[in-house]
Each structure stands twice: as C-alpha cells, then as structure tokens.
Short mmCIF file of C-alpha atoms in Angstrom, two decimals:
data_model
loop_
_atom_site.label_atom_id
_atom_site.label_comp_id
_atom_site.label_asym_id
_atom_site.label_seq_id
_atom_site.Cartn_x
_atom_site.Cartn_y
_atom_site.Cartn_z
CA MET A 1 -55.63 33.17 9.31
CA ASN A 2 -55.38 33.69 5.57
CA PRO A 3 -54.06 36.98 4.16
CA ARG A 4 -57.54 38.28 3.35
CA SER A 5 -58.51 38.21 7.03
CA ARG A 6 -55.25 39.94 8.01
CA LEU A 7 -55.35 42.87 5.57
CA ILE A 8 -57.27 45.92 6.84
CA VAL A 9 -57.81 48.63 4.24
CA GLY A 10 -58.00 52.11 5.71
CA LEU A 11 -60.92 54.06 4.27
CA ASP A 12 -59.06 57.35 4.64
CA VAL A 13 -61.29 59.24 2.21
CA ALA A 14 -63.29 62.44 2.49
CA THR A 15 -66.86 61.23 1.96
CA VAL A 16 -69.07 58.19 2.37
CA ALA A 17 -69.66 58.27 -1.39
CA ASN A 18 -65.91 57.88 -1.95
CA ALA A 19 -65.80 55.04 0.57
CA GLU A 20 -68.74 53.27 -1.06
CA LYS A 21 -67.08 53.52 -4.45
CA LEU A 22 -63.81 52.10 -3.11
CA VAL A 23 -65.52 49.20 -1.33
CA SER A 24 -67.44 48.42 -4.52
CA THR A 25 -64.21 48.52 -6.55
CA LEU A 26 -62.39 46.20 -4.16
CA GLY A 27 -65.33 43.78 -4.02
CA ASP A 28 -64.58 40.39 -2.50
CA THR A 29 -60.83 41.04 -2.62
CA VAL A 30 -61.00 42.89 0.72
CA ALA A 31 -63.00 41.74 3.74
CA PHE A 32 -61.77 44.11 6.47
CA TYR A 33 -61.92 47.93 6.58
CA LYS A 34 -60.73 50.65 8.96
CA ILE A 35 -62.79 53.77 9.57
CA GLY A 36 -61.07 56.63 11.35
CA TYR A 37 -61.73 60.26 12.20
CA GLN A 38 -61.83 61.63 8.66
CA LEU A 39 -64.68 59.43 7.47
CA ALA A 40 -66.36 59.10 10.89
CA PHE A 41 -67.08 62.82 10.97
CA ALA A 42 -68.51 62.75 7.44
CA GLY A 43 -71.24 60.17 8.08
CA GLY A 44 -68.87 57.26 8.43
CA LEU A 45 -70.31 55.83 11.64
CA GLU A 46 -73.59 54.85 9.97
CA PHE A 47 -71.55 53.58 7.02
CA ALA A 48 -69.57 51.44 9.47
CA ARG A 49 -72.83 49.87 10.63
CA ASP A 50 -73.80 49.22 7.01
CA LEU A 51 -70.47 47.57 6.28
CA ALA A 52 -70.86 45.29 9.28
CA ARG A 53 -74.40 44.37 8.25
CA SER A 54 -73.11 43.49 4.77
CA GLY A 55 -70.71 40.95 6.25
CA LYS A 56 -67.52 42.99 6.23
CA GLN A 57 -65.31 43.28 9.29
CA VAL A 58 -64.85 46.82 10.58
CA PHE A 59 -61.99 48.30 12.59
CA LEU A 60 -63.28 51.50 14.20
CA ASP A 61 -60.20 53.63 14.82
CA MET A 62 -61.48 56.13 17.37
CA LYS A 63 -58.51 56.13 19.79
CA LEU A 64 -60.79 56.72 22.77
CA LEU A 65 -59.45 58.43 25.88
CA ASP A 66 -61.59 60.00 28.59
CA ILE A 67 -62.74 59.42 32.13
CA ASP A 68 -63.60 55.79 32.90
CA ASN A 69 -67.39 56.15 32.79
CA THR A 70 -67.32 57.95 29.45
CA VAL A 71 -65.02 55.36 27.89
CA ALA A 72 -67.22 52.53 29.18
CA SER A 73 -70.41 54.14 27.85
CA ALA A 74 -68.84 54.67 24.43
CA VAL A 75 -67.65 51.07 24.27
CA GLU A 76 -71.11 49.77 25.19
CA ASN A 77 -72.63 51.64 22.25
CA ILE A 78 -69.87 50.59 19.85
CA VAL A 79 -70.52 46.96 20.78
CA LYS A 80 -74.11 47.46 19.57
CA MET A 81 -72.81 48.69 16.20
CA GLY A 82 -71.36 45.27 15.38
CA MET A 83 -67.76 46.41 15.07
CA THR A 84 -64.88 43.91 14.99
CA MET A 85 -62.08 46.06 16.43
CA LEU A 86 -61.91 49.33 18.35
CA THR A 87 -58.92 51.43 19.36
CA LEU A 88 -58.33 53.41 22.52
CA HIS A 89 -55.17 55.01 23.83
CA ALA A 90 -53.27 52.54 25.98
CA TYR A 91 -53.72 54.25 29.34
CA PRO A 92 -54.30 51.62 32.05
CA LYS A 93 -57.50 53.06 33.56
CA ALA A 94 -59.11 53.64 30.17
CA MET A 95 -58.23 50.11 29.06
CA GLN A 96 -59.63 48.57 32.23
CA ALA A 97 -62.90 50.47 31.84
CA ALA A 98 -63.20 49.45 28.19
CA VAL A 99 -62.50 45.79 28.90
CA ALA A 100 -65.22 45.69 31.56
CA ALA A 101 -67.72 47.36 29.20
CA ALA A 102 -66.96 45.00 26.30
CA ASP A 103 -66.98 41.83 28.39
CA GLY A 104 -68.61 38.93 26.55
CA SER A 105 -69.21 40.89 23.35
CA GLY A 106 -66.46 39.61 21.08
CA LEU A 107 -65.28 43.17 20.31
CA CYS A 108 -61.48 43.17 20.02
CA LEU A 109 -60.13 46.16 21.96
CA LEU A 110 -56.79 47.50 20.78
CA GLY A 111 -54.49 49.74 22.78
CA VAL A 112 -52.73 52.40 20.72
CA THR A 113 -49.14 52.59 21.92
CA VAL A 114 -47.18 55.24 19.96
CA LEU A 115 -48.46 56.65 16.67
CA THR A 116 -46.41 55.55 13.67
CA SER A 117 -46.07 59.19 12.61
CA MET A 118 -44.05 59.86 15.80
CA ASP A 119 -40.41 59.17 16.60
CA ASP A 120 -38.20 59.75 19.64
CA GLY A 121 -37.89 63.46 18.93
CA ASP A 122 -41.67 63.87 18.73
CA LEU A 123 -42.10 62.11 22.07
CA SER A 124 -39.48 64.36 23.64
CA ASP A 125 -41.29 67.43 22.31
CA ALA A 126 -44.50 66.09 23.89
CA GLY A 127 -42.83 65.84 27.29
CA TYR A 128 -42.07 62.11 27.41
CA GLN A 129 -38.73 61.12 28.91
CA VAL A 130 -38.65 57.74 27.16
CA ASN A 131 -37.98 56.60 23.62
CA ALA A 132 -40.67 55.26 21.31
CA ARG A 133 -39.65 51.61 21.57
CA ASP A 134 -39.57 51.57 25.38
CA LEU A 135 -42.94 53.31 25.60
CA VAL A 136 -44.49 50.84 23.13
CA LEU A 137 -43.24 47.88 25.16
CA LYS A 138 -44.46 49.38 28.45
CA ARG A 139 -47.91 49.98 27.03
CA ALA A 140 -48.02 46.52 25.48
CA ALA A 141 -47.44 44.97 28.91
CA GLN A 142 -50.13 47.21 30.42
CA ALA A 143 -52.59 46.22 27.67
CA LYS A 144 -51.99 42.55 28.38
CA ALA A 145 -52.46 43.10 32.11
CA ALA A 146 -55.75 44.94 31.45
CA GLY A 147 -57.14 42.06 29.39
CA MET A 148 -57.16 43.86 26.04
CA GLY A 149 -57.50 42.01 22.75
CA GLY A 150 -54.31 43.43 21.32
CA ILE A 151 -52.34 46.56 20.55
CA VAL A 152 -51.53 48.88 17.68
CA CYS A 153 -47.85 49.56 17.11
CA SER A 154 -45.29 50.09 14.39
CA ALA A 155 -44.14 46.92 12.66
CA GLN A 156 -40.65 47.89 13.80
CA GLU A 157 -41.66 47.02 17.36
CA ALA A 158 -43.85 44.02 16.46
CA GLU A 159 -41.28 41.33 17.24
CA ALA A 160 -40.54 42.67 20.72
CA VAL A 161 -44.24 43.26 21.36
CA ARG A 162 -45.12 39.73 20.31
CA ALA A 163 -42.64 38.39 22.85
CA ILE A 164 -44.54 40.29 25.56
CA LEU A 165 -48.08 39.50 24.42
CA GLY A 166 -47.63 35.87 23.43
CA PRO A 167 -49.43 34.23 20.51
CA GLY A 168 -53.04 34.92 21.45
CA MET A 169 -53.31 38.71 21.20
CA ALA A 170 -53.60 40.84 18.09
CA VAL A 171 -50.67 42.97 16.94
CA VAL A 172 -52.05 45.45 14.43
CA THR A 173 -49.50 47.42 12.45
CA PRO A 174 -50.25 50.58 10.45
CA GLY A 175 -47.55 52.35 8.48
CA ILE A 176 -47.30 49.45 6.01
CA ARG A 177 -45.74 50.33 2.69
CA PRO A 178 -44.98 47.98 -0.24
CA ALA A 179 -41.33 47.93 -1.28
CA GLY A 180 -40.45 51.17 -3.05
CA ALA A 181 -43.59 53.05 -1.95
CA ASP A 182 -43.47 56.57 -0.55
CA ALA A 183 -43.56 56.58 3.28
CA GLY A 184 -45.55 59.85 3.30
CA ASP A 185 -45.91 61.20 6.87
CA GLN A 186 -45.14 57.82 8.44
CA LYS A 187 -41.77 57.52 10.20
CA ARG A 188 -41.67 53.88 11.36
CA VAL A 189 -42.68 51.75 8.36
CA MET A 190 -42.19 48.21 7.02
CA THR A 191 -43.25 46.18 3.99
CA PRO A 192 -46.12 43.68 4.38
CA ALA A 193 -43.77 40.69 4.35
CA GLN A 194 -41.44 42.26 6.91
CA ALA A 195 -44.32 43.10 9.24
CA LEU A 196 -45.76 39.59 9.17
CA GLY A 197 -42.31 38.14 9.71
CA ALA A 198 -41.91 40.36 12.75
CA GLY A 199 -45.06 39.02 14.38
CA ALA A 200 -47.87 41.28 13.19
CA SER A 201 -51.30 39.65 13.06
CA HIS A 202 -53.02 42.35 10.98
CA LEU A 203 -51.71 44.97 8.55
CA VAL A 204 -53.40 48.33 8.05
CA VAL A 205 -52.86 49.72 4.55
CA ALA A 206 -54.49 52.92 3.33
CA ARG A 207 -52.73 55.20 0.85
CA PRO A 208 -50.93 52.49 -1.17
CA ILE A 209 -54.39 51.07 -1.99
CA VAL A 210 -56.75 54.03 -1.66
CA ARG A 211 -54.65 56.32 -3.86
CA ALA A 212 -53.54 53.70 -6.36
CA ALA A 213 -54.55 54.05 -10.00
CA ASP A 214 -56.01 50.54 -9.69
CA PRO A 215 -56.92 49.95 -6.02
CA LYS A 216 -58.00 46.34 -6.58
CA ALA A 217 -54.73 45.44 -8.28
CA ALA A 218 -52.80 47.17 -5.49
CA ALA A 219 -54.71 45.19 -2.85
CA GLU A 220 -54.17 41.93 -4.74
CA ALA A 221 -50.42 42.61 -4.97
CA ILE A 222 -50.21 43.20 -1.22
CA LEU A 223 -52.22 40.05 -0.52
CA SER A 224 -49.86 38.09 -2.78
CA ASP A 225 -46.87 39.46 -0.88
CA MET A 226 -48.54 38.48 2.40
CA LYS A 227 -49.36 34.98 1.16
CA THR A 228 -45.72 34.42 0.17
CA ALA A 229 -44.51 35.66 3.55
CA LEU A 230 -46.95 33.44 5.45
CA ALA A 231 -45.98 30.40 3.40
#
C-alpha cells in the first residue's frame, strides 16, 4: 500500500462544520479519516456516511463492548453505512459476535488492546495484574483466534504484535507524533517512520494535522516521512 492509503487522519473536532472544512482543506492529499466519539455525538455518523459515499475511506472508532447480541446488531448496521474499519474492545466474546455479524461484508474489524493514553500504572489502577505490553500481546492473539481483521495498539508494541498476527492482518497505531511534536496526553508514542518500521500497517494522526497552522502541509510532511520509511 502507498502512504496515502496508510495514513488515517483523526477528525477529532467539535462539529461537523469543522470536519467538513478540514476535509475540504486536505482535499485529495488525504483519503482515509477516523471518526470517534467527539464528532459522532455531534452529527458525525451521518457525516461518516457522506464521506464514504464521496469515495473516502472511514474508520469508525466506536470501541464497541456489550452483550453479544447488541454488538452483533450494531455491527450489522455499521456494515450498511459503508464503513471501512470499525473498532471494538478486544474481549473474546465481543470479537466473536462481531466477526459473525460482519461475515462477507468487507468491513475490517479492529480489536482495541490497550489505549495509548494508558501505561502500566494506569492498568494497575484499573485492577489489571499485567503490564501493558503483555496485555496487548494477549489480546492480539485472541483477536487473531476470533478472526478479526486487525488490532489497534501503540506503535511501541507493533513489532511484537506483528510477529503474532503475521503479515495479513492490520496493525493500526494511534499516538503517532512527528519528530519534535508534543505528545499531549499520549504516553506510548512513535514517529511515523518508526511506527512503519515496527510493523504498523496504518497510522492514525489527529492533533499534529488537525491543529496545525497549515493542515495540508502537515499531512504532506507526514506522508513524505512515511514514503521515505517505506522505501
């Protein structure tokens, strides 16, 4: 895949109007967008449909987790929206239900392992008796066993995850920051080149593009960095 199909820009903005303006500014430079909670609850789900109809790829970051029947019903409706990727928390039963519901659709289901804003201390506070890396690897193996399309993890775990998943599954890495950029609230970050070198298939970048003075130039710089790394 070329860099343009690997870069997912996170539309982490407050309104659909802001998202529309950003997509217009980025133009043909960006082909793949992520829509998460912030925009979804401000009219972003219909906007996601519009993006898909316009030919863009859409990563719907809903991190689903519920009883099996509810997860399956949600996935069936999301398939109808024309989405490219969908996240759910990497709990085995939820993943199995989602895989069955999405069968034959082409929707790439991604298991969220450990949020990139969390480290070992955060997991301990949440009651887990395992470190972040070990939990990511366990959930990666469970995602593969469930028949998922890939996982979401920190780029810091991408190399070890790729060894578990093999070459065919997606490894989507948020928390990507260009060299010298502020990490913000992310705790496990890498540069675009480092993430690709570690085995990531797709990079999710939000603030370094969305909040840049010139978002298109910022996206082009990241794509250039990715192209160099892939070469």
